Short mmCIF file of C-alpha atoms in Angstrom, two decimals:
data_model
loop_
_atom_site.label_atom_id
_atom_site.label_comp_id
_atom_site.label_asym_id
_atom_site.label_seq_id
_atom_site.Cartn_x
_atom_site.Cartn_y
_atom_site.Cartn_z
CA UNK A 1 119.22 49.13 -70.87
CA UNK A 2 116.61 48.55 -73.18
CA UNK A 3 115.97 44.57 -72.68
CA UNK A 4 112.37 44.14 -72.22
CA UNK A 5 110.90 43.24 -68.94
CA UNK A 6 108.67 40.04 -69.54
CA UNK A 7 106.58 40.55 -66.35
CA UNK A 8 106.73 44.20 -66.19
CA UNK A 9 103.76 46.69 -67.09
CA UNK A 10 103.71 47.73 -70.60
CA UNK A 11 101.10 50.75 -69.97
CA UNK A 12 101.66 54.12 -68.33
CA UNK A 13 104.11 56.66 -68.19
CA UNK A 14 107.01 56.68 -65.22
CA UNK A 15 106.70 59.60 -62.84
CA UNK A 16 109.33 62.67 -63.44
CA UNK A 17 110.00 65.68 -65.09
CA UNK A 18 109.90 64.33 -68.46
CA UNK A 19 106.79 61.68 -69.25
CA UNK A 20 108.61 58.45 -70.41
CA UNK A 21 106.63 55.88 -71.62
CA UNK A 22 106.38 52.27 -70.56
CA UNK A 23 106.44 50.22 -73.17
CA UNK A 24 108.25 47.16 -71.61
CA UNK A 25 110.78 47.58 -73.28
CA UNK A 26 112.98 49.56 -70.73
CA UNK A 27 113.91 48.73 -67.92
CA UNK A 28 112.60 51.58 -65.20
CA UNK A 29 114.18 52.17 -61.53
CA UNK A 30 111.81 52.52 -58.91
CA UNK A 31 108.98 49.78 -59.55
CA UNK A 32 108.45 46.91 -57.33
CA UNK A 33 107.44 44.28 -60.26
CA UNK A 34 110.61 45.31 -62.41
CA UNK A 35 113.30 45.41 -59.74
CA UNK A 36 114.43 41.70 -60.45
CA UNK A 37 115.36 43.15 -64.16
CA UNK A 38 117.09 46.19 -62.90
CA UNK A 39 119.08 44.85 -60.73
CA UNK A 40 120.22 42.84 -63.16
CA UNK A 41 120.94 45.37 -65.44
CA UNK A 42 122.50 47.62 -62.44
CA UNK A 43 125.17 45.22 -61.35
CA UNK A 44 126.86 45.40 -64.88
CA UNK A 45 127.27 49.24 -64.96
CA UNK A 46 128.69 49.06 -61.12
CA UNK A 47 130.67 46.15 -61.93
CA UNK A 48 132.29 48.06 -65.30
CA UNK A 49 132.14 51.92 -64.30
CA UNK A 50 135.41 51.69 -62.99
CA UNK A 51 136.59 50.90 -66.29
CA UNK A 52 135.20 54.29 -67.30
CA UNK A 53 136.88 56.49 -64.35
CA UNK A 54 138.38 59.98 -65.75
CA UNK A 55 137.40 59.31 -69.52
CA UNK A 56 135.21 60.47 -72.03
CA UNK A 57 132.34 57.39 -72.54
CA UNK A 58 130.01 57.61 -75.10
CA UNK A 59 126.15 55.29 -73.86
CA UNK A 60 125.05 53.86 -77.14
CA UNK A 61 121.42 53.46 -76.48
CA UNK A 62 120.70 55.00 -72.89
CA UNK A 63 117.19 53.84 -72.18
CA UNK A 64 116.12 55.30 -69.23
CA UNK A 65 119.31 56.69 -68.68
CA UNK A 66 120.16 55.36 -65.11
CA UNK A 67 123.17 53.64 -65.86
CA UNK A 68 124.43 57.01 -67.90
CA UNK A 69 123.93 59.10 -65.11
CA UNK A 70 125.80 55.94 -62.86
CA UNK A 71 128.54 56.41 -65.28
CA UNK A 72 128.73 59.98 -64.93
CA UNK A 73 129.85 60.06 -61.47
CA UNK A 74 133.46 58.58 -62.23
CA UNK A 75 133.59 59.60 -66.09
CA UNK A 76 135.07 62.98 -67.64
CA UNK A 77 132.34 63.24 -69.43
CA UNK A 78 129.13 60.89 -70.85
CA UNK A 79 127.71 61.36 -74.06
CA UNK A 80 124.35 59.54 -74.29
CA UNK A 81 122.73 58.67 -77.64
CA UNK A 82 119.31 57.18 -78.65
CA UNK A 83 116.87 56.86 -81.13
CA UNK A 84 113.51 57.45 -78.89
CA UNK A 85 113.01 60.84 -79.15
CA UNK A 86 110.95 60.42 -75.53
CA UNK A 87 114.08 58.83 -73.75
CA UNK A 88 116.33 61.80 -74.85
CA UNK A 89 114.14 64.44 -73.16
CA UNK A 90 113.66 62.74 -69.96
CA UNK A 91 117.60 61.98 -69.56
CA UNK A 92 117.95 65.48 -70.49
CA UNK A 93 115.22 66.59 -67.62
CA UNK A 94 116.43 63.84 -65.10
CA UNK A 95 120.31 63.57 -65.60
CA UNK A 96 121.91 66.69 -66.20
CA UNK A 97 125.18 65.01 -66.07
CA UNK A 98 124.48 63.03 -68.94
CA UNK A 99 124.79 64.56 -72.85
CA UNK A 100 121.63 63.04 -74.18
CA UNK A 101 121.67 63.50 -78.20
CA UNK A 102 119.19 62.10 -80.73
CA UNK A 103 120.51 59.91 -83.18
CA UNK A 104 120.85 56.24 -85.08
CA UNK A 105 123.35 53.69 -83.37
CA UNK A 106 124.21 52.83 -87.09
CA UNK A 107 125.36 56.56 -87.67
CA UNK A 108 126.63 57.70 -84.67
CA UNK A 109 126.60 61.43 -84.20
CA UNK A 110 130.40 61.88 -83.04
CA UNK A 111 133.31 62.44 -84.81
CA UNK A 112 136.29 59.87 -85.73
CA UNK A 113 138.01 59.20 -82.51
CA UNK A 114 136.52 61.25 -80.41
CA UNK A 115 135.96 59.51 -77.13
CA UNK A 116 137.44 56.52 -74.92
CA UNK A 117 135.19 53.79 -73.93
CA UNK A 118 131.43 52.83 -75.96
CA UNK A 119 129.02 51.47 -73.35
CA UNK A 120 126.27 49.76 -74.98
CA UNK A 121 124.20 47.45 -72.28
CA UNK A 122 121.02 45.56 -73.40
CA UNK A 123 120.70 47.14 -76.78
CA UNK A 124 122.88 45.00 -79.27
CA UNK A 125 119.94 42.49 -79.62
CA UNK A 126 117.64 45.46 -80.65
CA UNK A 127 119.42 47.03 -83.45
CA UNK A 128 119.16 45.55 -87.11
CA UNK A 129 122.47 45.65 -88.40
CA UNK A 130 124.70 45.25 -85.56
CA UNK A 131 128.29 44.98 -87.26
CA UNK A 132 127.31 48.29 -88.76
CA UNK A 133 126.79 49.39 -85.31
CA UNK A 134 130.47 47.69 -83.92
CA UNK A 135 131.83 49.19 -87.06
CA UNK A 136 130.55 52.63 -85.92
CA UNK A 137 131.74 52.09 -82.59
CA UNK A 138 135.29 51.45 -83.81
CA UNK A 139 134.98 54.56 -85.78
CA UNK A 140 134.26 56.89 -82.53
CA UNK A 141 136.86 55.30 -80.44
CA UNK A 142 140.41 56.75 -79.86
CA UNK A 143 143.16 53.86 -80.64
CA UNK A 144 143.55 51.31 -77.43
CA UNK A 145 139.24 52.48 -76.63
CA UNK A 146 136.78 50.00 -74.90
CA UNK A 147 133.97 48.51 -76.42
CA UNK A 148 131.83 47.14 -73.34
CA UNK A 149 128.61 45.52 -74.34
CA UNK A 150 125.76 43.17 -72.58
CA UNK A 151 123.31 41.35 -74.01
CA UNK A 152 121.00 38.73 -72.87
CA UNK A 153 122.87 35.16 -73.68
CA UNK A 154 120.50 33.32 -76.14
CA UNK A 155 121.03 30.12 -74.98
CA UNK A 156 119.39 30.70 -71.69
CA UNK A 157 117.05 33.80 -73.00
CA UNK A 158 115.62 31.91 -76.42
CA UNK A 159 116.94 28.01 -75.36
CA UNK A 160 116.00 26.24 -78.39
CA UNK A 161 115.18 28.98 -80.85
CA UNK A 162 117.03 31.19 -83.79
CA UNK A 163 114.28 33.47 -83.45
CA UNK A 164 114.08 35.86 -79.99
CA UNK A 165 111.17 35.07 -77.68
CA UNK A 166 110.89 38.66 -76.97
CA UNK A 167 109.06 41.01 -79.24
CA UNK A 168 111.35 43.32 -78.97
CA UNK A 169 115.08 41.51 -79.81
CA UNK A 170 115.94 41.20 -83.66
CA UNK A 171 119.38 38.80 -83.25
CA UNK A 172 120.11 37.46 -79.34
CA UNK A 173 123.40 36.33 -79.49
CA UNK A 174 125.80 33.62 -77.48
CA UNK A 175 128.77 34.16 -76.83
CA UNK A 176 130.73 32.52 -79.55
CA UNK A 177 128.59 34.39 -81.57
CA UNK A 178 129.01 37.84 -80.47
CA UNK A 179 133.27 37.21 -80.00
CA UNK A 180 133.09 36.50 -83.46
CA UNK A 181 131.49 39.76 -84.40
CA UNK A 182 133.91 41.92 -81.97
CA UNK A 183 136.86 40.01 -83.92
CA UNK A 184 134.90 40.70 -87.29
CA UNK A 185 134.80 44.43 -86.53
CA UNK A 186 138.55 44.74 -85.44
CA UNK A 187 137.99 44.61 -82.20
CA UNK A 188 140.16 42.56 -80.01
CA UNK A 189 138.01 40.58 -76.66
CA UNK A 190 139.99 41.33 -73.27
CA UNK A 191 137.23 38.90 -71.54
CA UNK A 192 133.71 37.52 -72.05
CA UNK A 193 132.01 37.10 -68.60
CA UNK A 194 128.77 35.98 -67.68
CA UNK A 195 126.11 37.31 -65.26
CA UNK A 196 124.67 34.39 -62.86
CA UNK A 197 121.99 34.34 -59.81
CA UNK A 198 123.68 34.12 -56.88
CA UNK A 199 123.11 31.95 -53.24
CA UNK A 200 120.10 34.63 -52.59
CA UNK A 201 118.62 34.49 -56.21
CA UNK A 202 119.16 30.93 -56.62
CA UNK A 203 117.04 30.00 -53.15
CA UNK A 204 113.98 32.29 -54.32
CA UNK A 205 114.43 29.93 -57.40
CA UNK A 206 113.92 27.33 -55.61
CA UNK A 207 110.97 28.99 -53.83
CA UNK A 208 109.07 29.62 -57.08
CA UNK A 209 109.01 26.23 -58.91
CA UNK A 210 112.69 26.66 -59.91
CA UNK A 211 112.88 29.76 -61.96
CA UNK A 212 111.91 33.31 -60.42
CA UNK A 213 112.22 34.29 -63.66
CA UNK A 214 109.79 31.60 -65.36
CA UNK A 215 107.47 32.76 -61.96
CA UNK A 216 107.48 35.99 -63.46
CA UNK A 217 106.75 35.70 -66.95
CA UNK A 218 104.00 33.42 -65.98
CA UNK A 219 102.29 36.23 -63.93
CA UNK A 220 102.30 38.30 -66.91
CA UNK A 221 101.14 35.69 -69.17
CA UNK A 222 98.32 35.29 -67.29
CA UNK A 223 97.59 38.80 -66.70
CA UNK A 224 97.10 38.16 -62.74
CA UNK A 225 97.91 39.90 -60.02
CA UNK A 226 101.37 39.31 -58.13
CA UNK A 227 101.10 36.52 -55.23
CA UNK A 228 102.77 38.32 -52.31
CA UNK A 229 105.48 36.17 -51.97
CA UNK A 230 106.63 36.53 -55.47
CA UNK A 231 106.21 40.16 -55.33
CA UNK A 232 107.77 40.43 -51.93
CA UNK A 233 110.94 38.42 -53.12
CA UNK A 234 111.15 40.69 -56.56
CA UNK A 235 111.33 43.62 -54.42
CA UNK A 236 113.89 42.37 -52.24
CA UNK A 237 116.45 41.41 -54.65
CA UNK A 238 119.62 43.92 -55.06
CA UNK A 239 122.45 44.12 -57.30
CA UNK A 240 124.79 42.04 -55.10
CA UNK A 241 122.70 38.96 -55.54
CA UNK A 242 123.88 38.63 -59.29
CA UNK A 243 127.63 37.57 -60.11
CA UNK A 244 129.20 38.27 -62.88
CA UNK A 245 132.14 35.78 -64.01
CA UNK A 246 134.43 34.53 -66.29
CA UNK A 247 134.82 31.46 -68.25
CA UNK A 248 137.45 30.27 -65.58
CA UNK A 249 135.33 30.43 -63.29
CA UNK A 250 131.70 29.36 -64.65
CA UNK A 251 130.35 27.89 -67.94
CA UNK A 252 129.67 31.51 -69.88
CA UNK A 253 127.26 29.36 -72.17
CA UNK A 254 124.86 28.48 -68.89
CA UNK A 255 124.72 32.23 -67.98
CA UNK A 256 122.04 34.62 -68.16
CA UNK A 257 123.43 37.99 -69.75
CA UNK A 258 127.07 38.08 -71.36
CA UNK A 259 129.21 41.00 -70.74
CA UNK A 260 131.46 41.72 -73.31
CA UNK A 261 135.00 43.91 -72.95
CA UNK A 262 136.97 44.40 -76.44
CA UNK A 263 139.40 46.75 -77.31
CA UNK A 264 140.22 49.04 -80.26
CA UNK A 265 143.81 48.80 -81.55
#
């Protein structure tokens, strides 16, 4: 949830009854110029909130707190926990549904085994130390819980680097990479899946010089307004033009986000 936008507006506060800044660094519902990013994020909690029907879910590092409040609808109960002081009061103000708490991902604020599935979606590449984090998520998770994490897939995020293009990442991860610290943490990986542009996406790639997202970043580079047709095209896009699959079915290492599921013996 909190993957940074590269062509989104990093001044401002978004609308509501709690201010919340915009940083860039969250993702925000509701704005034309950072649908493309939402969406993407979007179609990972509706593809995975099944997984969290009737339990108790704990969202490590809520952001915004759209997907929480998703969550909500099909959960027992959602406890939300981040850092940003700002973030908690607006989930609080905006999503009732959602338990928004204050606290460190690397000290949890929950008791041993005390809920059923950890959601964690574009955060992992934020945090410093994140075994301590998995280690903390084992802690909180009742025997046979669900770890479910995204994160963007370095390969295709940072191709070519060790070090994260975006100001905001401390470790991007592939996939190998991240199985190995699920395994690492006790954690046993049901599936590693990969989130893809689909027919739509991949023609308004090929309408913007191959990449919408390269289009993008290249607006905000240059600090220019939106051409209409990019703009037009960004708005348009919806969480059904991303697919999210497995490694039988597409190369994980060419996707764009992986989606982790592990579970806790």
């Amino acid at each position: 949830m909190k993957s940074t936008n590269p062509a989104g507006d990093p001044t401002g506060t978004l609308p509501g009854d709690a201010a919340l800044p915009l940083t860039g660094e969250r993702t925000i519902p509701g704005l034309d110029i950072e649908n493309y990013w939402f969406r993407r994020h979007e179609v990972v909690y509706q593809h995975l909130a099944p997984r969290c029907s009737g339990r108790d879910v704990l969202e490590a590092g809520f952001g915004e707190g759209y997907g929480a409040d998703l969550i909500a609808g099909v959960a027992r109960r959602v406890i939300g926990v981040d850092y940003d002081d700002s973030a908690v009061a607006h989930v609080q103000a905006r999503y009732p549904r959602v338990e928004a708490v204050q606290g460190n991902l690397a000290e949890l604020p929950l008791p041993d085994a005390s809920v059923d599935v950890v959601v964690n979606f574009q955060v992992i590449e934020h945090l410093w130390d994140q075994a301590q984090f998995i280690a903390e998520c084992a802690r909180v998770l009742r025997p046979g819980g669900l770890l479910m994490i995204s994160t963007p897939n370095r390969i295709t995020f940072s191709p070519g680097r060790d070090t994260p293009i975006n100001p905001f990442h401390t470790r991007e991860l592939n996939a190998a990479e991240l199985t190995e610290m699920l395994v690492d943490g006790g954690f046993t990986v049901e599936g590693m899946y990969g989130v893809f542009h689909g027919p739509a996406l991949a023609e308004m790639d090929a309408r913007h010089g191959g990449s919408i997202i390269d289009a993008q970043i290249a607006r905000a580079v240059a600090d220019a307004p939106w051409p209409p047709e990019l703009l037009a095209d960004i708005a348009a896009v919806s969480s059904d033009d991303f697919d999210i699959l497995s490694a039988s079915q597409r190369e994980i290492d060419d996707s764009l986000d992986l989606v982790a599921i592990a579970v806790r013996p």
